[in-house]
Amino acid sequence: MLVSGEPSFRESVDLMFNRAAALMNLSPGLEQKIRVCNSTYTVRFGVRLRGKIETFTGYRSVHSEHMEPVKGGIRYAMSVNQDEVEALAALMTYKCALVETPFGGSKGGLCIDPRQWEEHELEMITRRFAYELIKRDLINPAQNVPAPDMGTGEREMAWIADQYARMNTTDINARACVTGKPPHAGGIQGRVEATGRGVQLALREFFRHPEDKAKAGLSGDLDGKRVIVQGLGNVGYHAAKFLSEEDGCKIIAIIERDGALSDPAGLRVEEVRQWISKEGTIKGYPDAAFTENGAALLEADCDILIPAAMEGVIHLGNAANISAPLIIEAANGPITFGADEILRGKGIVIIPDMYANAGGVTVSYFEWVKNLSHIRFGRMQRRAEEARSRLMVEELERLSNDQQLGWTLSPDFKERFLTGSDELALVRSGLDDTMRTAYQAMREVWHGRPDVEDLRVAAYIVAIDRVAKSYRSKGL
Ligand code: NAD
């Protein structure tokens, strides 16, 4: 996909780091220490499948251990390689620092096309991969906590958690060894939607600031904004769904690996998703125009472009043709270093990956805390909160009656006021707070320093500064 002469994904991340580090006063040794990836473990293991032994290659990379455990997803894709895993691990370090989740950065991957294997085969492969990582403490609640990424989800995380529990029968915190588990297996409400929800909250925060919108030549709120999404997987689907159903955005195109759908009046995201899960392809979906060369639609006219599939999709070969004034990087690394320069030159505003898709790790953090505390969020306070609200409502109603004021509380207000926060409400509130706070931190640097031109450099500066402080205080 990359045009020749472009740096690799890891080099791209390093070059972006360097742009920011050049504006900071880091000692040369410390700068290098933060940039490099601490270790990458490669494992090749065999699984007996369909009458023969299949050998698989997997990786777990640890970028920075300035805080432990380290955190980062496990990806299943044929394109997984060491360079990619190290780039993603580095991004995790900066992402965790930016959104203040107390983790170092890590990432894992397995070279596999999950669609080629039956569920029970995938379970055997996943358990075997997990076994290899667990026995080296590369999965461990205190040291290294994976999560889902491309090609993996709740199901794989549940297998990993169970594998860890089988190998560590007396570890009371075993469930905290991995996040993104289904709720019935120690997961948390709101984790599946978290990354897409975070993209929505990031855009809402961006649209709260008139100067920021103006930099992209946009105005108003999200209502009616024309959006193009690439990748209708976990992240892209939730982002597109929430933006269209809750904020009034029009999803005018959805780009998938086998083509793209478009409709200037707005696509029905839920229906497209149902179609893909039933038919296994985007092709044949009625009521929308189909384009065989889906990637061409990255260049189409829109207000907001959301690459939510994979890295390197906006590169030297197509960057000059991109017409969206605002790009939010829901995927990790969708814009190469060279493309980033071209887009900035065109005045396009980019909300960078390390912030835009941090919703996943934020809610993973909540899940890890829940697992360590062994109690569901809201369990202690929800009914107490409701009882207090009821007291207030009853008192207001009594006053109104006694004084013959004729006030009545609307039923909708009463219902909402009397409902205590359950786990999902608390998770969403924590995520919203995180996305707002992190945006403010980036924004302060973006607007506060004349030498900082864009949100990506601002994000790196905030993140690197926090990692540097952590290294300075703990010693090396
Ligand atoms: P996923 O596997 O659920 O979905 C990926 C989607 O992209 C699939 O629908 C796939 O068909 C599509 N796709 C793949 N290649 C494509 C191509 N060349 N063109 C168009 N579509 C293509 O993965 P996901 O979990 O949604 O992850 C997507 C991106 O978001 C990745 O970069 C990942 O690292 C990043 N991310 C994911 C999470 C998470 O919580 N899942 C968190 C942070 C970042």
Short mmCIF file of C-alpha atoms and ligand atoms in Angstrom, two decimals:
data_model
loop_
_atom_site.label_atom_id
_atom_site.label_comp_id
_atom_site.label_asym_id
_atom_site.label_seq_id
_atom_site.Cartn_x
_atom_site.Cartn_y
_atom_site.Cartn_z
CA MET A 1 0.00 0.00 0.00
CA LEU A 2 2.86 2.38 0.80
CA VAL A 3 4.51 4.21 -2.09
CA SER A 4 8.19 3.27 -2.37
CA GLY A 5 10.49 5.64 -0.53
CA GLU A 6 8.10 6.00 2.38
CA PRO A 7 9.38 5.13 5.83
CA SER A 8 8.07 2.01 7.53
CA PHE A 9 5.28 2.37 10.12
CA ARG A 10 7.78 2.30 13.00
CA GLU A 11 10.03 4.82 11.27
CA SER A 12 6.98 7.01 10.65
CA VAL A 13 6.13 6.98 14.38
CA ASP A 14 9.77 7.76 15.24
CA LEU A 15 9.86 10.65 12.77
CA MET A 16 6.67 12.07 14.30
CA PHE A 17 8.25 11.67 17.75
CA ASN A 18 11.37 13.49 16.50
CA ARG A 19 9.33 16.47 15.26
CA ALA A 20 8.00 16.95 18.76
CA ALA A 21 11.21 16.08 20.61
CA ALA A 22 13.04 18.77 18.58
CA LEU A 23 10.83 21.35 20.30
CA MET A 24 11.52 20.01 23.79
CA ASN A 25 14.48 20.33 26.11
CA LEU A 26 15.12 16.67 26.71
CA SER A 27 18.61 15.47 27.47
CA PRO A 28 19.81 13.54 24.39
CA GLY A 29 20.11 10.30 26.35
CA LEU A 30 16.59 10.52 27.72
CA GLU A 31 15.12 11.32 24.31
CA GLN A 32 16.68 8.18 22.87
CA LYS A 33 15.57 6.09 25.86
CA ILE A 34 11.96 7.15 25.42
CA ARG A 35 11.96 6.62 21.63
CA VAL A 36 13.37 3.09 21.47
CA CYS A 37 11.35 -0.05 21.88
CA ASN A 38 12.61 -1.94 24.96
CA SER A 39 12.06 -5.48 23.74
CA THR A 40 10.22 -7.61 21.22
CA TYR A 41 9.60 -11.28 21.78
CA THR A 42 8.99 -13.42 18.71
CA VAL A 43 7.43 -16.82 19.10
CA ARG A 44 6.85 -19.57 16.57
CA PHE A 45 4.62 -22.37 17.75
CA GLY A 46 2.86 -25.34 16.25
CA VAL A 47 -0.75 -26.40 16.57
CA ARG A 48 -2.12 -29.70 15.25
CA LEU A 49 -4.99 -28.72 12.96
CA ARG A 50 -6.84 -30.53 10.20
CA GLY A 51 -4.51 -33.52 10.40
CA LYS A 52 -1.21 -31.64 10.25
CA ILE A 53 0.96 -29.31 12.28
CA GLU A 54 0.50 -25.63 11.41
CA THR A 55 3.21 -23.23 12.53
CA PHE A 56 2.26 -19.68 13.55
CA THR A 57 4.41 -16.61 14.23
CA GLY A 58 3.46 -14.14 16.95
CA TYR A 59 4.98 -11.11 18.65
CA ARG A 60 4.68 -9.23 21.92
CA SER A 61 6.57 -5.99 22.01
CA VAL A 62 7.21 -3.83 25.08
CA HIS A 63 8.00 -0.25 24.17
CA SER A 64 8.29 1.41 27.56
CA GLU A 65 8.13 0.17 31.13
CA HIS A 66 8.18 3.57 32.83
CA MET A 67 4.88 2.40 34.29
CA GLU A 68 3.74 -1.17 34.78
CA PRO A 69 1.80 -3.08 33.77
CA VAL A 70 2.38 -2.30 30.13
CA LYS A 71 -0.72 -2.31 27.97
CA GLY A 72 -1.67 -2.84 24.35
CA GLY A 73 -3.86 -4.90 22.08
CA ILE A 74 -3.28 -8.17 20.29
CA ARG A 75 -3.89 -8.06 16.55
CA TYR A 76 -4.72 -10.98 14.28
CA ALA A 77 -3.84 -10.27 10.64
CA MET A 78 -1.64 -11.75 7.94
CA SER A 79 0.22 -8.44 7.65
CA VAL A 80 1.44 -8.50 11.28
CA ASN A 81 5.22 -8.08 11.52
CA GLN A 82 7.81 -6.89 14.01
CA ASP A 83 8.01 -3.36 12.61
CA GLU A 84 4.25 -2.92 12.88
CA VAL A 85 4.01 -4.34 16.40
CA GLU A 86 6.83 -2.07 17.59
CA ALA A 87 5.20 1.00 16.02
CA LEU A 88 1.90 0.16 17.70
CA ALA A 89 3.64 -0.46 21.05
CA ALA A 90 5.28 2.97 20.85
CA LEU A 91 1.93 4.59 20.10
CA MET A 92 0.52 2.85 23.18
CA THR A 93 3.18 4.43 25.40
CA TYR A 94 2.30 7.92 24.18
CA LYS A 95 -1.45 7.24 24.18
CA CYS A 96 -1.46 6.01 27.78
CA ALA A 97 0.55 9.05 28.87
CA LEU A 98 -1.74 11.44 27.02
CA VAL A 99 -4.96 10.10 28.55
CA GLU A 100 -3.34 9.43 31.93
CA THR A 101 -3.88 5.69 32.18
CA PRO A 102 -1.08 4.40 34.42
CA PHE A 103 0.50 2.00 31.94
CA GLY A 104 3.57 1.61 29.78
CA GLY A 105 3.16 0.73 26.11
CA SER A 106 3.02 -2.72 24.56
CA LYS A 107 1.43 -4.50 21.59
CA GLY A 108 1.10 -7.99 20.26
CA GLY A 109 0.23 -9.65 17.02
CA LEU A 110 -0.25 -13.01 15.39
CA CYS A 111 0.23 -13.63 11.66
CA ILE A 112 -3.07 -15.28 10.90
CA ASP A 113 -6.15 -14.70 8.81
CA PRO A 114 -8.85 -15.41 11.41
CA ARG A 115 -11.49 -15.91 8.70
CA GLN A 116 -9.66 -19.03 7.49
CA TRP A 117 -10.21 -20.93 10.74
CA GLU A 118 -13.21 -22.39 12.54
CA GLU A 119 -14.04 -21.11 16.00
CA HIS A 120 -12.70 -24.18 17.84
CA GLU A 121 -9.47 -23.96 15.81
CA LEU A 122 -9.07 -20.28 16.65
CA GLU A 123 -9.54 -21.17 20.30
CA MET A 124 -6.72 -23.73 20.16
CA ILE A 125 -4.43 -21.27 18.37
CA THR A 126 -5.26 -18.42 20.78
CA ARG A 127 -4.76 -20.57 23.87
CA ARG A 128 -1.42 -21.82 22.55
CA PHE A 129 -0.24 -18.27 21.75
CA ALA A 130 -1.42 -17.10 25.19
CA TYR A 131 0.42 -20.02 26.84
CA GLU A 132 3.67 -18.91 25.20
CA LEU A 133 3.21 -15.33 26.40
CA ILE A 134 1.93 -16.22 29.90
CA LYS A 135 4.88 -18.45 30.72
CA ARG A 136 7.20 -15.50 30.01
CA ASP A 137 5.06 -13.03 32.01
CA LEU A 138 4.20 -11.26 28.77
CA ILE A 139 0.62 -11.66 29.93
CA ASN A 140 0.29 -10.90 33.63
CA PRO A 141 -2.02 -8.59 35.64
CA ALA A 142 0.93 -6.75 37.17
CA GLN A 143 3.23 -6.72 34.17
CA ASN A 144 1.59 -6.94 30.78
CA VAL A 145 -2.14 -6.69 30.06
CA PRO A 146 -3.33 -7.21 26.46
CA ALA A 147 -6.64 -6.08 24.93
CA PRO A 148 -8.45 -6.54 21.60
CA ASP A 149 -7.28 -4.98 18.36
CA MET A 150 -7.86 -5.66 14.67
CA GLY A 151 -9.13 -9.21 14.17
CA THR A 152 -9.68 -9.95 17.87
CA GLY A 153 -12.53 -9.20 20.27
CA GLU A 154 -14.28 -10.31 23.45
CA ARG A 155 -14.16 -13.98 22.50
CA GLU A 156 -10.36 -14.12 22.15
CA MET A 157 -9.89 -12.09 25.35
CA ALA A 158 -12.10 -14.56 27.27
CA TRP A 159 -9.96 -17.48 26.02
CA ILE A 160 -6.78 -15.66 27.07
CA ALA A 161 -8.19 -14.88 30.54
CA ASP A 162 -9.23 -18.50 31.00
CA GLN A 163 -5.83 -19.76 29.84
CA TYR A 164 -4.11 -17.48 32.36
CA ALA A 165 -6.43 -18.65 35.16
CA ARG A 166 -5.69 -22.30 34.34
CA MET A 167 -1.95 -21.65 34.54
CA ASN A 168 -2.19 -19.47 37.69
CA THR A 169 -4.82 -21.18 39.77
CA THR A 170 -4.13 -19.23 42.99
CA ASP A 171 -3.82 -15.75 41.49
CA ILE A 172 -6.79 -13.88 42.93
CA ASN A 173 -6.27 -11.11 40.35
CA ALA A 174 -6.16 -13.47 37.38
CA ARG A 175 -9.01 -11.74 35.57
CA ALA A 176 -7.00 -8.51 35.39
CA CYS A 177 -4.49 -10.23 33.05
CA VAL A 178 -6.36 -9.05 29.96
CA THR A 179 -9.07 -6.48 29.19
CA GLY A 180 -11.84 -6.40 26.63
CA LYS A 181 -13.40 -9.54 28.08
CA PRO A 182 -17.17 -10.10 27.77
CA PRO A 183 -19.11 -8.83 30.83
CA HIS A 184 -19.95 -12.39 31.95
CA ALA A 185 -16.23 -13.23 32.06
CA GLY A 186 -15.02 -10.27 34.09
CA GLY A 187 -15.39 -7.57 31.44
CA ILE A 188 -16.97 -4.17 31.87
CA GLN A 189 -20.05 -2.56 30.32
CA GLY A 190 -19.13 -0.19 27.51
CA ARG A 191 -15.75 -1.70 26.53
CA VAL A 192 -16.84 -2.96 23.10
CA GLU A 193 -18.15 0.46 22.08
CA ALA A 194 -15.37 2.38 23.87
CA THR A 195 -13.00 3.24 21.03
CA GLY A 196 -15.78 4.33 18.67
CA ARG A 197 -17.48 6.20 21.52
CA GLY A 198 -14.16 7.92 22.20
CA VAL A 199 -13.98 9.06 18.56
CA GLN A 200 -17.45 10.59 18.92
CA LEU A 201 -16.50 12.32 22.20
CA ALA A 202 -13.26 13.60 20.66
CA LEU A 203 -15.20 15.17 17.78
CA ARG A 204 -17.74 16.68 20.17
CA GLU A 205 -14.90 18.26 22.14
CA PHE A 206 -13.25 19.57 18.96
CA PHE A 207 -16.54 21.12 17.86
CA ARG A 208 -16.89 22.89 21.24
CA HIS A 209 -13.99 25.20 20.31
CA PRO A 210 -14.78 27.79 17.62
CA GLU A 211 -11.07 28.58 16.96
CA ASP A 212 -10.31 24.90 16.39
CA LYS A 213 -13.22 24.45 13.99
CA ALA A 214 -12.17 27.62 12.20
CA LYS A 215 -8.70 26.14 11.58
CA ALA A 216 -10.44 23.42 9.59
CA GLY A 217 -12.77 25.93 7.95
CA LEU A 218 -15.75 24.35 9.70
CA SER A 219 -18.52 25.91 11.76
CA GLY A 220 -21.66 24.93 13.66
CA ASP A 221 -21.97 21.59 15.42
CA LEU A 222 -21.83 18.01 14.25
CA ASP A 223 -25.44 18.02 13.04
CA GLY A 224 -25.55 17.54 9.27
CA LYS A 225 -21.78 17.13 8.85
CA ARG A 226 -20.89 14.79 5.98
CA VAL A 227 -18.68 11.95 7.18
CA ILE A 228 -16.73 9.24 5.33
CA VAL A 229 -15.65 6.20 7.36
CA GLN A 230 -13.08 3.62 6.31
CA GLY A 231 -13.48 0.24 8.03
CA LEU A 232 -16.79 -0.84 9.53
CA GLY A 233 -15.19 -3.02 12.20
CA ASN A 234 -15.40 -2.45 15.93
CA VAL A 235 -14.08 1.11 15.91
CA GLY A 236 -15.53 2.38 12.62
CA TYR A 237 -18.96 0.88 13.22
CA HIS A 238 -19.42 2.36 16.68
CA ALA A 239 -18.05 5.76 15.67
CA ALA A 240 -20.32 5.91 12.59
CA LYS A 241 -23.34 4.61 14.50
CA PHE A 242 -23.08 7.09 17.39
CA LEU A 243 -22.24 10.06 15.16
CA SER A 244 -25.21 9.40 12.89
CA GLU A 245 -27.76 8.30 15.50
CA GLU A 246 -26.88 10.74 18.29
CA ASP A 247 -25.21 13.76 16.66
CA GLY A 248 -27.02 13.99 13.32
CA CYS A 249 -23.96 13.37 11.12
CA LYS A 250 -24.56 11.99 7.63
CA ILE A 251 -22.40 8.98 6.86
CA ILE A 252 -22.10 9.59 3.13
CA ALA A 253 -19.64 6.75 2.44
CA ILE A 254 -18.39 3.57 4.07
CA ILE A 255 -15.19 2.10 2.69
CA GLU A 256 -14.50 -1.57 3.32
CA ARG A 257 -11.79 -3.94 2.11
CA ASP A 258 -13.95 -5.15 -0.81
CA GLY A 259 -15.34 -1.83 -2.01
CA ALA A 260 -17.28 1.18 -0.80
CA LEU A 261 -20.90 2.24 -0.42
CA SER A 262 -22.02 5.82 -0.80
CA ASP A 263 -25.21 7.83 -0.47
CA PRO A 264 -25.20 11.63 -0.25
CA ALA A 265 -28.36 11.47 1.89
CA GLY A 266 -26.58 9.32 4.50
CA LEU A 267 -26.22 5.55 4.89
CA ARG A 268 -28.00 3.57 7.60
CA VAL A 269 -25.00 2.27 9.50
CA GLU A 270 -26.82 -0.45 11.41
CA GLU A 271 -28.29 -1.90 8.22
CA VAL A 272 -24.93 -1.89 6.44
CA ARG A 273 -23.34 -3.64 9.40
CA GLN A 274 -26.12 -6.29 9.42
CA TRP A 275 -25.61 -6.79 5.70
CA ILE A 276 -21.86 -7.32 6.09
CA SER A 277 -22.26 -9.75 8.97
CA LYS A 278 -24.88 -11.76 7.03
CA GLU A 279 -23.33 -11.66 3.55
CA GLY A 280 -19.64 -11.43 4.50
CA THR A 281 -19.17 -8.57 2.03
CA ILE A 282 -20.28 -5.02 1.44
CA LYS A 283 -21.15 -5.93 -2.17
CA GLY A 284 -24.80 -6.21 -3.17
CA TYR A 285 -26.13 -3.89 -0.45
CA PRO A 286 -29.26 -2.26 -1.85
CA ASP A 287 -30.09 1.47 -1.77
CA ALA A 288 -26.52 2.75 -2.11
CA ALA A 289 -23.99 3.28 -4.88
CA PHE A 290 -21.16 0.74 -4.95
CA THR A 291 -17.54 1.57 -5.86
CA GLU A 292 -15.16 -1.31 -6.52
CA ASN A 293 -12.03 0.73 -5.75
CA GLY A 294 -13.16 1.73 -2.27
CA ALA A 295 -9.94 3.53 -1.29
CA ALA A 296 -10.65 6.12 -4.01
CA LEU A 297 -13.43 7.46 -1.78
CA LEU A 298 -10.88 8.56 0.80
CA GLU A 299 -10.41 11.46 -1.59
CA ALA A 300 -14.11 12.32 -1.91
CA ASP A 301 -15.61 15.59 -0.78
CA CYS A 302 -16.80 15.50 2.86
CA ASP A 303 -16.50 17.42 6.14
CA ILE A 304 -14.91 14.72 8.28
CA LEU A 305 -12.85 11.73 7.19
CA ILE A 306 -12.53 8.85 9.66
CA PRO A 307 -9.94 6.24 8.69
CA ALA A 308 -10.82 3.39 11.09
CA ALA A 309 -9.31 0.34 9.41
CA MET A 310 -5.53 0.14 9.41
CA GLU A 311 -2.25 2.00 9.07
CA GLY A 312 -0.71 3.65 6.03
CA VAL A 313 -3.92 4.20 4.04
CA ILE A 314 -3.19 7.89 3.44
CA HIS A 315 0.25 7.98 1.89
CA LEU A 316 2.40 9.92 -0.56
CA GLY A 317 0.34 8.48 -3.41
CA ASN A 318 -3.04 9.94 -2.37
CA ALA A 319 -2.40 12.64 0.26
CA ALA A 320 -2.43 15.49 -2.25
CA ASN A 321 -5.93 14.46 -3.38
CA ILE A 322 -7.55 14.30 0.05
CA SER A 323 -10.30 16.91 0.24
CA ALA A 324 -11.66 16.50 3.79
CA PRO A 325 -10.82 19.56 5.91
CA LEU A 326 -10.80 17.46 9.10
CA ILE A 327 -9.41 13.94 9.58
CA ILE A 328 -9.79 12.03 12.82
CA GLU A 329 -7.44 9.06 13.04
CA ALA A 330 -9.62 6.34 14.55
CA ALA A 331 -7.17 3.69 13.33
CA ASN A 332 -3.57 3.65 14.49
CA GLY A 333 -1.15 5.25 12.04
CA PRO A 334 -3.50 5.70 9.06
CA ILE A 335 -1.44 8.67 7.80
CA THR A 336 2.22 8.16 6.92
CA PHE A 337 4.83 10.70 7.94
CA GLY A 338 5.16 12.01 4.37
CA ALA A 339 1.40 12.24 3.90
CA ASP A 340 1.08 14.09 7.21
CA GLU A 341 3.35 16.84 5.85
CA ILE A 342 1.34 17.15 2.64
CA LEU A 343 -1.98 17.30 4.52
CA ARG A 344 -0.69 19.95 6.92
CA GLY A 345 0.55 21.92 3.93
CA LYS A 346 -3.00 21.86 2.58
CA GLY A 347 -4.34 23.21 5.91
CA ILE A 348 -6.13 19.98 6.81
CA VAL A 349 -6.60 19.53 10.55
CA ILE A 350 -5.73 16.08 11.89
CA ILE A 351 -6.95 14.80 15.25
CA PRO A 352 -4.16 12.30 15.94
CA ASP A 353 -4.54 8.59 16.63
CA MET A 354 -2.91 8.61 20.05
CA TYR A 355 -5.77 10.81 21.23
CA ALA A 356 -8.60 9.90 18.86
CA ASN A 357 -8.66 6.17 19.55
CA ALA A 358 -7.68 6.30 23.23
CA GLY A 359 -11.23 5.43 24.33
CA GLY A 360 -10.36 1.74 24.16
CA VAL A 361 -7.43 1.87 26.54
CA THR A 362 -9.30 4.26 28.83
CA VAL A 363 -12.17 1.81 29.36
CA SER A 364 -9.66 -1.05 29.51
CA TYR A 365 -8.13 0.82 32.45
CA PHE A 366 -11.55 0.93 34.13
CA GLU A 367 -11.95 -2.81 33.50
CA TRP A 368 -8.52 -3.57 35.00
CA VAL A 369 -9.38 -1.49 38.10
CA LYS A 370 -12.73 -3.29 38.36
CA ASN A 371 -10.99 -6.67 38.18
CA LEU A 372 -8.47 -5.70 40.87
CA SER A 373 -11.18 -4.31 43.15
CA HIS A 374 -13.45 -7.32 42.55
CA ILE A 375 -16.58 -5.20 42.50
CA ARG A 376 -18.77 -3.75 39.79
CA PHE A 377 -18.71 0.05 39.48
CA GLY A 378 -21.83 1.62 41.00
CA ARG A 379 -22.74 -1.40 43.12
CA MET A 380 -22.23 0.40 46.45
CA GLN A 381 -23.58 3.85 45.59
CA ARG A 382 -26.28 3.46 42.95
CA ARG A 383 -29.28 2.89 45.24
CA ALA A 384 -28.01 5.39 47.82
CA GLU A 385 -27.85 7.98 45.03
CA GLU A 386 -31.41 7.09 44.00
CA ALA A 387 -32.64 7.33 47.64
CA ARG A 388 -31.17 10.84 47.99
CA SER A 389 -32.75 11.96 44.72
CA ARG A 390 -36.09 10.51 45.83
CA LEU A 391 -35.87 12.47 49.10
CA MET A 392 -35.39 15.66 47.12
CA VAL A 393 -38.28 14.91 44.73
CA GLU A 394 -40.64 14.01 47.57
CA GLU A 395 -39.73 17.18 49.45
CA LEU A 396 -40.30 19.35 46.36
CA GLU A 397 -43.68 17.70 45.77
CA ARG A 398 -44.65 18.13 49.44
CA LEU A 399 -43.72 21.84 49.33
CA SER A 400 -45.69 22.32 46.15
CA ASN A 401 -48.76 20.65 47.70
CA ASP A 402 -48.47 22.37 51.12
CA GLN A 403 -47.99 25.80 49.61
CA GLN A 404 -50.49 25.12 46.84
CA LEU A 405 -47.90 26.21 44.28
CA GLY A 406 -49.24 23.91 41.59
CA TRP A 407 -45.74 22.79 40.50
CA THR A 408 -45.35 19.38 38.92
CA LEU A 409 -42.09 17.77 37.86
CA SER A 410 -42.18 16.47 34.31
CA PRO A 411 -42.25 12.64 34.24
CA ASP A 412 -39.14 12.59 32.03
CA PHE A 413 -37.17 14.73 34.49
CA LYS A 414 -38.35 12.62 37.41
CA GLU A 415 -37.34 9.37 35.78
CA ARG A 416 -33.89 10.62 34.82
CA PHE A 417 -33.28 12.30 38.17
CA LEU A 418 -34.34 9.21 40.09
CA THR A 419 -32.13 6.80 38.15
CA GLY A 420 -28.80 6.18 39.88
CA SER A 421 -25.68 5.66 37.78
CA ASP A 422 -25.07 2.05 36.78
CA GLU A 423 -21.78 0.73 35.48
CA LEU A 424 -22.39 1.77 31.87
CA ALA A 425 -23.29 5.33 32.87
CA LEU A 426 -20.18 5.59 35.05
CA VAL A 427 -17.92 4.19 32.33
CA ARG A 428 -19.30 6.64 29.76
CA SER A 429 -18.90 9.51 32.22
CA GLY A 430 -15.28 8.51 32.95
CA LEU A 431 -14.56 8.21 29.23
CA ASP A 432 -16.11 11.60 28.45
CA ASP A 433 -14.07 13.23 31.21
CA THR A 434 -10.88 11.59 29.94
CA MET A 435 -11.43 12.63 26.33
CA ARG A 436 -12.20 16.21 27.33
CA THR A 437 -9.27 16.52 29.72
CA ALA A 438 -6.78 15.08 27.24
CA TYR A 439 -8.04 17.36 24.48
CA GLN A 440 -7.59 20.39 26.75
CA ALA A 441 -4.00 19.34 27.47
CA MET A 442 -3.20 19.02 23.74
CA ARG A 443 -5.02 22.21 22.91
CA GLU A 444 -3.12 24.26 25.47
CA VAL A 445 0.15 23.31 23.76
CA TRP A 446 -1.31 23.73 20.25
CA HIS A 447 -2.56 27.25 20.89
CA GLY A 448 -0.09 28.21 23.60
CA ARG A 449 3.17 27.69 21.72
CA PRO A 450 3.88 29.52 18.47
CA ASP A 451 6.30 26.77 17.38
CA VAL A 452 3.60 24.07 17.58
CA GLU A 453 1.62 23.93 14.34
CA ASP A 454 -0.63 20.95 14.79
CA LEU A 455 -2.44 18.69 17.24
CA ARG A 456 -0.14 15.72 16.59
CA VAL A 457 2.99 17.55 17.72
CA ALA A 458 1.03 18.94 20.66
CA ALA A 459 -0.10 15.42 21.62
CA TYR A 460 3.45 14.08 21.40
CA ILE A 461 4.79 16.97 23.51
CA VAL A 462 2.24 16.34 26.28
CA ALA A 463 2.88 12.58 26.19
CA ILE A 464 6.68 12.71 25.97
CA ASP A 465 6.85 15.26 28.78
CA ARG A 466 4.83 12.95 31.06
CA VAL A 467 6.94 9.90 30.18
CA ALA A 468 10.12 11.94 30.76
CA LYS A 469 8.87 13.08 34.17
CA SER A 470 8.11 9.49 35.06
CA TYR A 471 11.60 8.30 34.04
CA ARG A 472 13.23 11.20 35.92
CA SER A 473 11.37 10.45 39.12
CA LYS A 474 11.86 6.71 39.09
CA GLY A 475 15.44 6.63 37.83
CA LEU A 476 16.55 4.35 35.03
P1 NAD B 1 -11.69 -4.72 13.28
O1 NAD B 1 -10.95 -5.93 12.84
O2 NAD B 1 -12.87 -4.86 14.16
O3 NAD B 1 -12.16 -3.86 12.01
C1 NAD B 1 -11.35 -3.47 10.97
C2 NAD B 1 -12.26 -3.22 9.78
O4 NAD B 1 -11.51 -2.63 8.72
C3 NAD B 1 -12.88 -4.50 9.23
O5 NAD B 1 -14.25 -4.29 8.99
C4 NAD B 1 -12.10 -4.74 7.96
O6 NAD B 1 -12.85 -5.44 6.98
C5 NAD B 1 -11.78 -3.33 7.53
N1 NAD B 1 -10.60 -3.22 6.67
C6 NAD B 1 -9.44 -3.91 6.75
N2 NAD B 1 -8.61 -3.52 5.79
C7 NAD B 1 -9.25 -2.57 5.09
C8 NAD B 1 -8.90 -1.79 3.97
N3 NAD B 1 -7.72 -1.92 3.37
N4 NAD B 1 -9.81 -0.90 3.50
C9 NAD B 1 -11.00 -0.76 4.10
N5 NAD B 1 -11.38 -1.47 5.16
C10 NAD B 1 -10.51 -2.38 5.65
O7 NAD B 1 -10.58 -3.78 13.93
P2 NAD B 1 -10.77 -2.59 14.96
O8 NAD B 1 -10.62 -3.15 16.32
O9 NAD B 1 -11.99 -1.81 14.59
O10 NAD B 1 -9.46 -1.74 14.67
C11 NAD B 1 -9.38 -0.82 13.58
C12 NAD B 1 -8.23 0.15 13.85
O11 NAD B 1 -8.46 0.80 15.12
C13 NAD B 1 -6.85 -0.48 13.95
O12 NAD B 1 -5.90 0.43 13.45
C14 NAD B 1 -6.66 -0.64 15.45
O13 NAD B 1 -5.28 -0.68 15.82
C15 NAD B 1 -7.33 0.62 15.94
N6 NAD B 1 -7.75 0.57 17.34
C16 NAD B 1 -8.63 -0.37 17.79
C17 NAD B 1 -9.02 -0.36 19.13
C18 NAD B 1 -10.04 -1.32 19.67
O14 NAD B 1 -10.46 -1.13 20.82
N7 NAD B 1 -10.51 -2.29 18.95
C19 NAD B 1 -8.47 0.58 20.01
C20 NAD B 1 -7.58 1.54 19.52
C21 NAD B 1 -7.23 1.51 18.18
#
